[in-house]
Tab-separated table of C-alpha atoms in Angstrom:
chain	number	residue	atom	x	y	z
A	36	UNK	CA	14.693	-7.914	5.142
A	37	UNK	CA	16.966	-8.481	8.264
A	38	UNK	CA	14.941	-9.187	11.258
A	39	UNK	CA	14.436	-6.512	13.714
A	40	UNK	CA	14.746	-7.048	16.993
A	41	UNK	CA	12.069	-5.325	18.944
A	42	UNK	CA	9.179	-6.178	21.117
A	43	UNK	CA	5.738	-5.419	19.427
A	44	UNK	CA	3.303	-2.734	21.464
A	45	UNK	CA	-0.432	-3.702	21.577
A	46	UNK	CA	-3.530	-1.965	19.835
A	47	UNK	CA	-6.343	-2.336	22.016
A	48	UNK	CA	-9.031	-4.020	19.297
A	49	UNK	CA	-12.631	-4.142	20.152
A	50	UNK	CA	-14.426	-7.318	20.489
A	51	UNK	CA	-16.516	-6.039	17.720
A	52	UNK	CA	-14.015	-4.946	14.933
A	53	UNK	CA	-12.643	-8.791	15.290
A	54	UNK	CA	-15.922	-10.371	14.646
A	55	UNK	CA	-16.432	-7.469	11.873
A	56	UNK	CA	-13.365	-8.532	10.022
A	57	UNK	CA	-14.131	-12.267	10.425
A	58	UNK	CA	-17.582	-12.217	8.739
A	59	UNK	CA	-17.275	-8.485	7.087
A	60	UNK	CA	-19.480	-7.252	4.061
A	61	UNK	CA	-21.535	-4.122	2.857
A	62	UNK	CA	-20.358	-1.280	1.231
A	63	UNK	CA	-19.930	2.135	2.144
A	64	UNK	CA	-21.990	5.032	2.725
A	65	UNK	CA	-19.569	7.690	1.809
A	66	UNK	CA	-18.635	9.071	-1.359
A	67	UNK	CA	-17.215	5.798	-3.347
A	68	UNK	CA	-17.775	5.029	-6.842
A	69	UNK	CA	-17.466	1.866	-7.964
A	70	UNK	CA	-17.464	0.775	-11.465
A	71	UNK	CA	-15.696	-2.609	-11.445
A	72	UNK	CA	-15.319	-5.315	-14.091
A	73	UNK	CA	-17.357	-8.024	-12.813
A	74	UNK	CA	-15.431	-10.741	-14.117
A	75	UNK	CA	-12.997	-9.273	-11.800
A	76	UNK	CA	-13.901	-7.461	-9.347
A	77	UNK	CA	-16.574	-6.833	-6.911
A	78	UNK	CA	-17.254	-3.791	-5.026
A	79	UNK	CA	-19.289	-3.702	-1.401
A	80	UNK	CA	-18.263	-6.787	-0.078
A	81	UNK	CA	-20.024	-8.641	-3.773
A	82	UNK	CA	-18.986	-12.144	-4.603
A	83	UNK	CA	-15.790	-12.446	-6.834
A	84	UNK	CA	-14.664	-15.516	-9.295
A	85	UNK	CA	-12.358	-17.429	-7.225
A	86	UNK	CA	-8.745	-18.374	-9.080
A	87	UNK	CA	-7.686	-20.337	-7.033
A	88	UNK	CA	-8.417	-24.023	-4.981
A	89	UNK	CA	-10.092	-23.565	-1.961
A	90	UNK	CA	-7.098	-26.017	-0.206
A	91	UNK	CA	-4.163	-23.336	-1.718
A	92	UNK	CA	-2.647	-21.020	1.218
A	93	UNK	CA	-2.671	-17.234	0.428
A	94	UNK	CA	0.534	-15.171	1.529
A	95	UNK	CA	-1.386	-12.339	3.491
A	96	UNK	CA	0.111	-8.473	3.322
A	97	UNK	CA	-1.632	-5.547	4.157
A	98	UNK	CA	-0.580	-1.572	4.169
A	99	UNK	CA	-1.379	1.690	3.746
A	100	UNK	CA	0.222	5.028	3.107
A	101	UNK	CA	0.217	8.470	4.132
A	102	UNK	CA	-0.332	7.004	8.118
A	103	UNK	CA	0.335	8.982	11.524
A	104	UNK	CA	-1.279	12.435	11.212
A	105	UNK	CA	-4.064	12.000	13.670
A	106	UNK	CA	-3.358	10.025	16.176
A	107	UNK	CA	-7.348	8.266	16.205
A	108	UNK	CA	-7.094	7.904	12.656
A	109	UNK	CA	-3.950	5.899	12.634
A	110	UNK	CA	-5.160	3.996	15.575
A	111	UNK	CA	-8.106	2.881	13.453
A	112	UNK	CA	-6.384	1.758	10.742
A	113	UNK	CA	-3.766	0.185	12.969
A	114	UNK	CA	-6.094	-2.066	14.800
A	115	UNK	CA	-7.546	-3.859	11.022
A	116	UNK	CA	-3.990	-5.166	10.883
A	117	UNK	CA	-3.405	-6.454	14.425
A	118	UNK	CA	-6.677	-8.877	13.802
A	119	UNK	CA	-5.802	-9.546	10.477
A	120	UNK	CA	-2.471	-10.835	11.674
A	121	UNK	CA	-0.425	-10.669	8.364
A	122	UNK	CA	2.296	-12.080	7.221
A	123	UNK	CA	4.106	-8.928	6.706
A	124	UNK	CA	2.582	-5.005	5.979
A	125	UNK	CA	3.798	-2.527	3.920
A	126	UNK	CA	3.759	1.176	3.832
A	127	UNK	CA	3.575	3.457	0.727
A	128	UNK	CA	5.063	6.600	2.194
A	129	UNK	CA	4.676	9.308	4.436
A	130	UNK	CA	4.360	7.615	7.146
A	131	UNK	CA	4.663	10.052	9.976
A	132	UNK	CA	3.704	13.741	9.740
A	133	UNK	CA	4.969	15.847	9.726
A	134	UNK	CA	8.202	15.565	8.682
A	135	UNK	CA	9.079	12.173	8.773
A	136	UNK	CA	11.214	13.256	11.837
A	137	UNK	CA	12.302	10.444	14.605
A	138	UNK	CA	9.899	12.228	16.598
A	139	UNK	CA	7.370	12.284	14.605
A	140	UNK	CA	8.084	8.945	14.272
A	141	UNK	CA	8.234	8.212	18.073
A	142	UNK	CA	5.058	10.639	18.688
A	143	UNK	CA	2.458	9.580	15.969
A	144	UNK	CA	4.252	6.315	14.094
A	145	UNK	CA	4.798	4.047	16.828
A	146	UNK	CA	2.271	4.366	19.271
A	147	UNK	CA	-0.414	2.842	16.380
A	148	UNK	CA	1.290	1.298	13.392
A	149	UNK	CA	4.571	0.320	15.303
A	150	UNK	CA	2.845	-2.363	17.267
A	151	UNK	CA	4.007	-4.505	14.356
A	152	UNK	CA	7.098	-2.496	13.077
A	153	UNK	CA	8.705	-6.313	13.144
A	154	UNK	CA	7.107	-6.951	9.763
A	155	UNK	CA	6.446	-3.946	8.545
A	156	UNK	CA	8.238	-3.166	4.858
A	157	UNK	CA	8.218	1.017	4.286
A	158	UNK	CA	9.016	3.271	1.973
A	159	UNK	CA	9.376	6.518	2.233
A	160	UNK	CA	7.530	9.749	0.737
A	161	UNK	CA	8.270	13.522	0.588
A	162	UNK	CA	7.604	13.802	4.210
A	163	UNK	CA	10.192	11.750	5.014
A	164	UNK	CA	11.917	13.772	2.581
A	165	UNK	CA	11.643	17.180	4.524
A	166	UNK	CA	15.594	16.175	5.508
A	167	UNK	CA	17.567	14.583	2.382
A	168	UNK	CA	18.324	11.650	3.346
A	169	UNK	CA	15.481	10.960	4.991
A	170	UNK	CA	16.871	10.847	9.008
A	171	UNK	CA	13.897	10.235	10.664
A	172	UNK	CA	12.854	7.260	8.816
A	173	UNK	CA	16.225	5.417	8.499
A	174	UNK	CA	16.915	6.151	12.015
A	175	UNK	CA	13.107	4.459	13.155
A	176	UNK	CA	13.319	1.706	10.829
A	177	UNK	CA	16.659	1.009	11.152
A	178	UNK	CA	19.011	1.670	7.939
A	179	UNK	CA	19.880	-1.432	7.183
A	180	UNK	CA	16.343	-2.996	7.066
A	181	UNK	CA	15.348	0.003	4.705
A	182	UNK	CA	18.484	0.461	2.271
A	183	UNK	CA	19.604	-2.657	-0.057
A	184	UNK	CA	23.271	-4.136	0.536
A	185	UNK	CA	24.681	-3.116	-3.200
A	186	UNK	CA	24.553	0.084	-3.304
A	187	UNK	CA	23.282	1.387	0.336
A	188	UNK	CA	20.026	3.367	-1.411
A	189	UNK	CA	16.670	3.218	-0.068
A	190	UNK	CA	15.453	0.941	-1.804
A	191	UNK	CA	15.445	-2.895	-1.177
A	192	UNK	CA	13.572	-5.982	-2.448
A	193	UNK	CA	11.940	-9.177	-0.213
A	194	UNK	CA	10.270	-12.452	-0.588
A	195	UNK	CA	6.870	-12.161	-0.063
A	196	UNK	CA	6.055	-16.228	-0.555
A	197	UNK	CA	4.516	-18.308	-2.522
A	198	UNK	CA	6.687	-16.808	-5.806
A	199	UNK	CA	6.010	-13.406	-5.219
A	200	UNK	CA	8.624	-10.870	-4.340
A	201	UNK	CA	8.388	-7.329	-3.644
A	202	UNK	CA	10.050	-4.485	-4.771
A	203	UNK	CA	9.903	-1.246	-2.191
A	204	UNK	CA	11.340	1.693	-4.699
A	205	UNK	CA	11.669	5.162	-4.093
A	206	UNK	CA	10.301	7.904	-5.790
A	207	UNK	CA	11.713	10.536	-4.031
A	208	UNK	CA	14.968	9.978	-5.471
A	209	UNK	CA	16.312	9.468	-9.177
A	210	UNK	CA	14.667	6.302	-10.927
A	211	UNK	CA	17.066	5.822	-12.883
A	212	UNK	CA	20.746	5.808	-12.325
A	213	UNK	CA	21.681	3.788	-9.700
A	214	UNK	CA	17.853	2.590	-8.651
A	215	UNK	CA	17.572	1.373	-11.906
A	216	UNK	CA	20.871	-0.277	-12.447
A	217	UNK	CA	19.832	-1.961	-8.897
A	218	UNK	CA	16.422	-3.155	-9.647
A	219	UNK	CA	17.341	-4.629	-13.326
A	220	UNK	CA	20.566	-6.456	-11.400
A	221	UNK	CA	18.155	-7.829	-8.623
A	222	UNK	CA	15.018	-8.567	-10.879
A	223	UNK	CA	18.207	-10.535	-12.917
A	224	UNK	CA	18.933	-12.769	-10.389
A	225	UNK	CA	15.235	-13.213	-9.122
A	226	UNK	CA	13.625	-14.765	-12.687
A	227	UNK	CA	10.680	-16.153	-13.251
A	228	UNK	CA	8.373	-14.373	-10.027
A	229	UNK	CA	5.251	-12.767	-9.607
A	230	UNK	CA	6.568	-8.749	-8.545
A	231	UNK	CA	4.787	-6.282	-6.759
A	232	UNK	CA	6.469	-2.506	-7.013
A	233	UNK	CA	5.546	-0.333	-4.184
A	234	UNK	CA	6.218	3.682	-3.879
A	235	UNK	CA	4.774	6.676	-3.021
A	236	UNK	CA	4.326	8.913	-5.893
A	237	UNK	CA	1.431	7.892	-8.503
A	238	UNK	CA	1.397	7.290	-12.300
A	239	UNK	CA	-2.318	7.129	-11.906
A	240	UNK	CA	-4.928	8.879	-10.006
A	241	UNK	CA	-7.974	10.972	-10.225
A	242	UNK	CA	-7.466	12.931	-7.103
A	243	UNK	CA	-7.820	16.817	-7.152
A	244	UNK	CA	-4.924	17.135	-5.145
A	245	UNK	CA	-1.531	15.573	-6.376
A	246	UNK	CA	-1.839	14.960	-10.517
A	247	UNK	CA	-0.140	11.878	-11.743
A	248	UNK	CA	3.753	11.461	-11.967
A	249	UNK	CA	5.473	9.413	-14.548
A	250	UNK	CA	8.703	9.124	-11.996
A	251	UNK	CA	8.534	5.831	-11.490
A	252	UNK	CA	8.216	4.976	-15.351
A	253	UNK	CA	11.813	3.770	-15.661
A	254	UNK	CA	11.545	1.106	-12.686
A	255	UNK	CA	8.124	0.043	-13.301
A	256	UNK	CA	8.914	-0.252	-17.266
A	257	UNK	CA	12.176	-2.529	-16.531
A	258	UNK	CA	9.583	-4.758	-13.852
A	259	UNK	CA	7.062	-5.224	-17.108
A	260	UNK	CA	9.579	-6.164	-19.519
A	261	UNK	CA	9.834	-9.360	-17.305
A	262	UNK	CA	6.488	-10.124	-18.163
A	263	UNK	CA	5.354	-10.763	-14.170
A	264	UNK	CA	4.628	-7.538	-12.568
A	265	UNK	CA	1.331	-7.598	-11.544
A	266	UNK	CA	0.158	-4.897	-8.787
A	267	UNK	CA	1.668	-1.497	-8.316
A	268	UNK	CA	0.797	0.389	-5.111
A	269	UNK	CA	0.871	3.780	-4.832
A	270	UNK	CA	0.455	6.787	-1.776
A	271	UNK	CA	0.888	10.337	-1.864
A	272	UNK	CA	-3.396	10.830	-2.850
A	273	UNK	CA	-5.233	10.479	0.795
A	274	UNK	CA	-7.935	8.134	-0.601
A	275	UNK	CA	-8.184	4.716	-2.031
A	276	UNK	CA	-8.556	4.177	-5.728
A	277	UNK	CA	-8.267	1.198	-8.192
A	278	UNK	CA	-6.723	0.928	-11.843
A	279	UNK	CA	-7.546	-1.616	-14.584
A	280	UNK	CA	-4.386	-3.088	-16.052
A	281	UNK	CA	-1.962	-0.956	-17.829
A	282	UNK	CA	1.814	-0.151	-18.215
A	283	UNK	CA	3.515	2.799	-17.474
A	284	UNK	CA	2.570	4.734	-21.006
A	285	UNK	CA	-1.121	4.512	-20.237
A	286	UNK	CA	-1.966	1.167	-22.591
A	287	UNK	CA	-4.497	-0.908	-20.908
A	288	UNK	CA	-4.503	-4.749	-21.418
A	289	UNK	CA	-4.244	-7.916	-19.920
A	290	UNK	CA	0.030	-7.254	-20.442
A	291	UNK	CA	-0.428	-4.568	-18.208
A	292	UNK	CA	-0.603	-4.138	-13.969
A	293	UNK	CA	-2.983	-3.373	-11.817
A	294	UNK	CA	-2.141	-0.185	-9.464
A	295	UNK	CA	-3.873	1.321	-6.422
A	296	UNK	CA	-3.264	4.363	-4.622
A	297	UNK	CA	-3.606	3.615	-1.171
A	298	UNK	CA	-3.224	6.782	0.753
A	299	UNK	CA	-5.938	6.109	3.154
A	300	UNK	CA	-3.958	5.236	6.522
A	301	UNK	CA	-5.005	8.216	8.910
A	302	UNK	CA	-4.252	11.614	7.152
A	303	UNK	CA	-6.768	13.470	6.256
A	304	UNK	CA	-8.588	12.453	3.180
A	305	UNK	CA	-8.287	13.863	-0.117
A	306	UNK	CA	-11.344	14.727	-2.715
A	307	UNK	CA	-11.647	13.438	-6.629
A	308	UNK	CA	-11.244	15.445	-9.312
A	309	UNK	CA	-12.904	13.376	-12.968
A	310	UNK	CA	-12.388	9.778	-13.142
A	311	UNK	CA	-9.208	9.470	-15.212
A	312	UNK	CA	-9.006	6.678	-17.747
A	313	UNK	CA	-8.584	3.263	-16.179
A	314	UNK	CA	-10.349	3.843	-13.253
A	315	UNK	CA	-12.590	1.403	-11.723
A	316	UNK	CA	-13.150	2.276	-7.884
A	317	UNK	CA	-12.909	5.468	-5.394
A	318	UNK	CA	-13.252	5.713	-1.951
A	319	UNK	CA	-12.105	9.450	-0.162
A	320	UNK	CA	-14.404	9.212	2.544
A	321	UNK	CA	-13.437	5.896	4.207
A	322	UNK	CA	-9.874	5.718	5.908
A	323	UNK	CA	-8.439	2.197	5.512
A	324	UNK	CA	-6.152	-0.441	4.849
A	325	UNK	CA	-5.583	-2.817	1.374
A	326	UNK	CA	-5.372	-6.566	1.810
A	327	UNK	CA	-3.879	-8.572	-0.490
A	328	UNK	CA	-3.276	-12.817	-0.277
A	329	UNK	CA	-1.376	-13.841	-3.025
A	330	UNK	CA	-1.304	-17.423	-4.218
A	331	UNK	CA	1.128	-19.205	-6.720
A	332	UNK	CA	-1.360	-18.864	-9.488
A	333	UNK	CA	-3.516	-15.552	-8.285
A	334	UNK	CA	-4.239	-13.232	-5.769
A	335	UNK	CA	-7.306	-11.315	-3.995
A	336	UNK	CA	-7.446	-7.864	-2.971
A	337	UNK	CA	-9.667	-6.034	0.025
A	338	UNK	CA	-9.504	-2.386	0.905
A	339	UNK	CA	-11.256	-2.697	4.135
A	340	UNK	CA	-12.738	0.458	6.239
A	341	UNK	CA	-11.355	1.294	9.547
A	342	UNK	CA	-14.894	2.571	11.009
A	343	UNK	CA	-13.006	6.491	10.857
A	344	UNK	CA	-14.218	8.707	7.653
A	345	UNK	CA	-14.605	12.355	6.762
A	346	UNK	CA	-16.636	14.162	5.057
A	347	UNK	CA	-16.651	17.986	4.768
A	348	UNK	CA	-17.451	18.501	8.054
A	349	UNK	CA	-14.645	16.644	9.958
A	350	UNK	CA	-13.610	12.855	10.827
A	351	UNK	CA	-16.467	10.749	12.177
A	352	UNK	CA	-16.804	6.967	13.133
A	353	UNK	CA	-18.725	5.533	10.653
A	354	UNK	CA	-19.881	2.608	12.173
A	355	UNK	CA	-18.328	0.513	9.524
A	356	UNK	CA	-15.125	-0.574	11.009
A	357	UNK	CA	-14.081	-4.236	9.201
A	358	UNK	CA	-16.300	-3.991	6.086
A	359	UNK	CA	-15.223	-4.428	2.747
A	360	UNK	CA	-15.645	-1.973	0.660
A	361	UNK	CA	-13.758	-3.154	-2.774
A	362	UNK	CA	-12.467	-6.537	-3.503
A	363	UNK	CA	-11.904	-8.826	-6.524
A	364	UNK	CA	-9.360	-11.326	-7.795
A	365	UNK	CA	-7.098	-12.166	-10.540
A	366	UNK	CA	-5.485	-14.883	-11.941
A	367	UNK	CA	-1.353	-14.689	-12.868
């Protein structure tokens, strides 16, 4: 990514959420179901195996999707990442309702989540794709920190750290064609990393709401044929869920990646329909952000609550602001 030259706007944090995230653990109240691997994973802020020497430095992003609806919502989930202070953040589309407009952008986007647009690594979603090609967002972003320098499309690639590098794809778009030609060409002359594919649509997820897409088949199939993609993060579902391993025809195994759908960033949260197969964790009452820090040899993930939910009766604080309400580890 190409820096951008801007000067960062402030979330106000409370004293309170910054000592929350510092020491945070529980789990929540609302309607989450964990059922996670212990070997794993740990859900309510439970111990997990540690991979990893306790002198190794972690890489720290964090993100969300589906973001600037409500302004308070947003706000909330804004203010986890200005204490956590990450390296860089990602998005996984729709970003700001509700058309992915400039305005929108200007109105909702940047008043909460642009305080740290420097580092922030989007993608878009169908919002954004309300004008084809998506205006609003290449216009906020800035085109060429949000298109690759091949081919122009948006989609692009960065170094994460540590070995990892990160591909932001777009399924809005063909995924194959020229995306795929790109990707296989890039993930060519980046061997031997740890990848992380990021979009907006989901291959799997048990919301009631959006079903589960195989679009992004072709580009996540050519990332697993390298043998090191390891997390694919998904929006599009407002709520947070977790996948065991799998690749993109449904096989579970060690082979395969762990995905999330992280469409928990401010817009207004999405039920469950049955747990599909591979599920391991739900959350659509919490609105929040996922954590990851990646190591050479591992990584650790945290979906951490905002102190916003909704239930059926509205949004609410929740009182929970900085806990953790999923985590685990993995080695790579």
């Amino acid at each position: 990514m190409k820096p951008r030259r801007r000067t960062p706007v402030p979330v106000r944090l409370p004293a309170l959420l910054v000592a929350l995230l510092l020491v945070s653990t529980g789990c929540s109240e609302g309607r989450a179901t964990p059922t996670a691997p212990a070997e794993t994973a740990g859900a309510g802020g439970q111990e997990s195996e540690r991979t990893e020497p306790a002198a190794a430095t972690a890489v720290t992003i964090i993100g969300a999707g589906d973001i600037a609806g409500d302004r308070e919502e947003a706000a909330a989930t804004a203010a986890l990442i200005q204490a956590a202070a990450p390296a860089a953040v990602f998005t996984t589309g729709d970003n700001a309702y509700p058309d992915g407009a400039l305005s929108d952008y200007l109105e909702k986007y940047d008043p909460t989540w642009g305080a740290f647009k420097d580092r922030t690594n989007p993608v878009p979603g169908n919002h954004e794709y309300h004008s084809d090609p998506p205006a609003g967002y290449l216009a906020y972003f800035g085109a060429a920190n949000v298109t690759n320098p091949v081919d122009g499309g948006a989609y692009y690639a960065w170094d994460v750290g540590n070995g990892w590098r990160a591909y932001a794809l777009n399924t809005e778009i063909s995924t194959s064609g020229a995306q795929l030609e790109w990707l296989q060409d890039d993930v060519a002359a980046h061997p031997g990393q740890h990848y992380i594919l990021y979009t907006h649509r989901p291959r799997y997820t048990s919301s009631d709401n959006h079903g589960p897409s195989d679009d992004v088949c072709p580009l996540w199939d050519a990332l697993a044929l390298t043998g090191g993609l390891e997390i694919v993060l998904f929006g599009h579902n407002h709520q947070y869920e977790r996948f065991a391993p799998m690749d993109c025809a449904g096989q579970a195994g060690d082979a395969g990646a762990r995905s999330f759908v992280i469409g928990s960033g401010g817009k207004e949260l999405y039920g469950f329909g049955p747990a599909q197969p591979g599920s391991e964790f739900r959350n659509d009452s919490d609105f929040g952000v996922l954590k990851f820090n990646l190591y050479e040899s591992s990584y650790e993930w945290e979906f951490i609550a905002s102190g916003r939910g909704q239930d059926g009766n509205g949004t609410m604080d929740t009182g929970n602001a900085g806990q953790i309400l999923d985590k685990g580890s993995a080695a790579v």
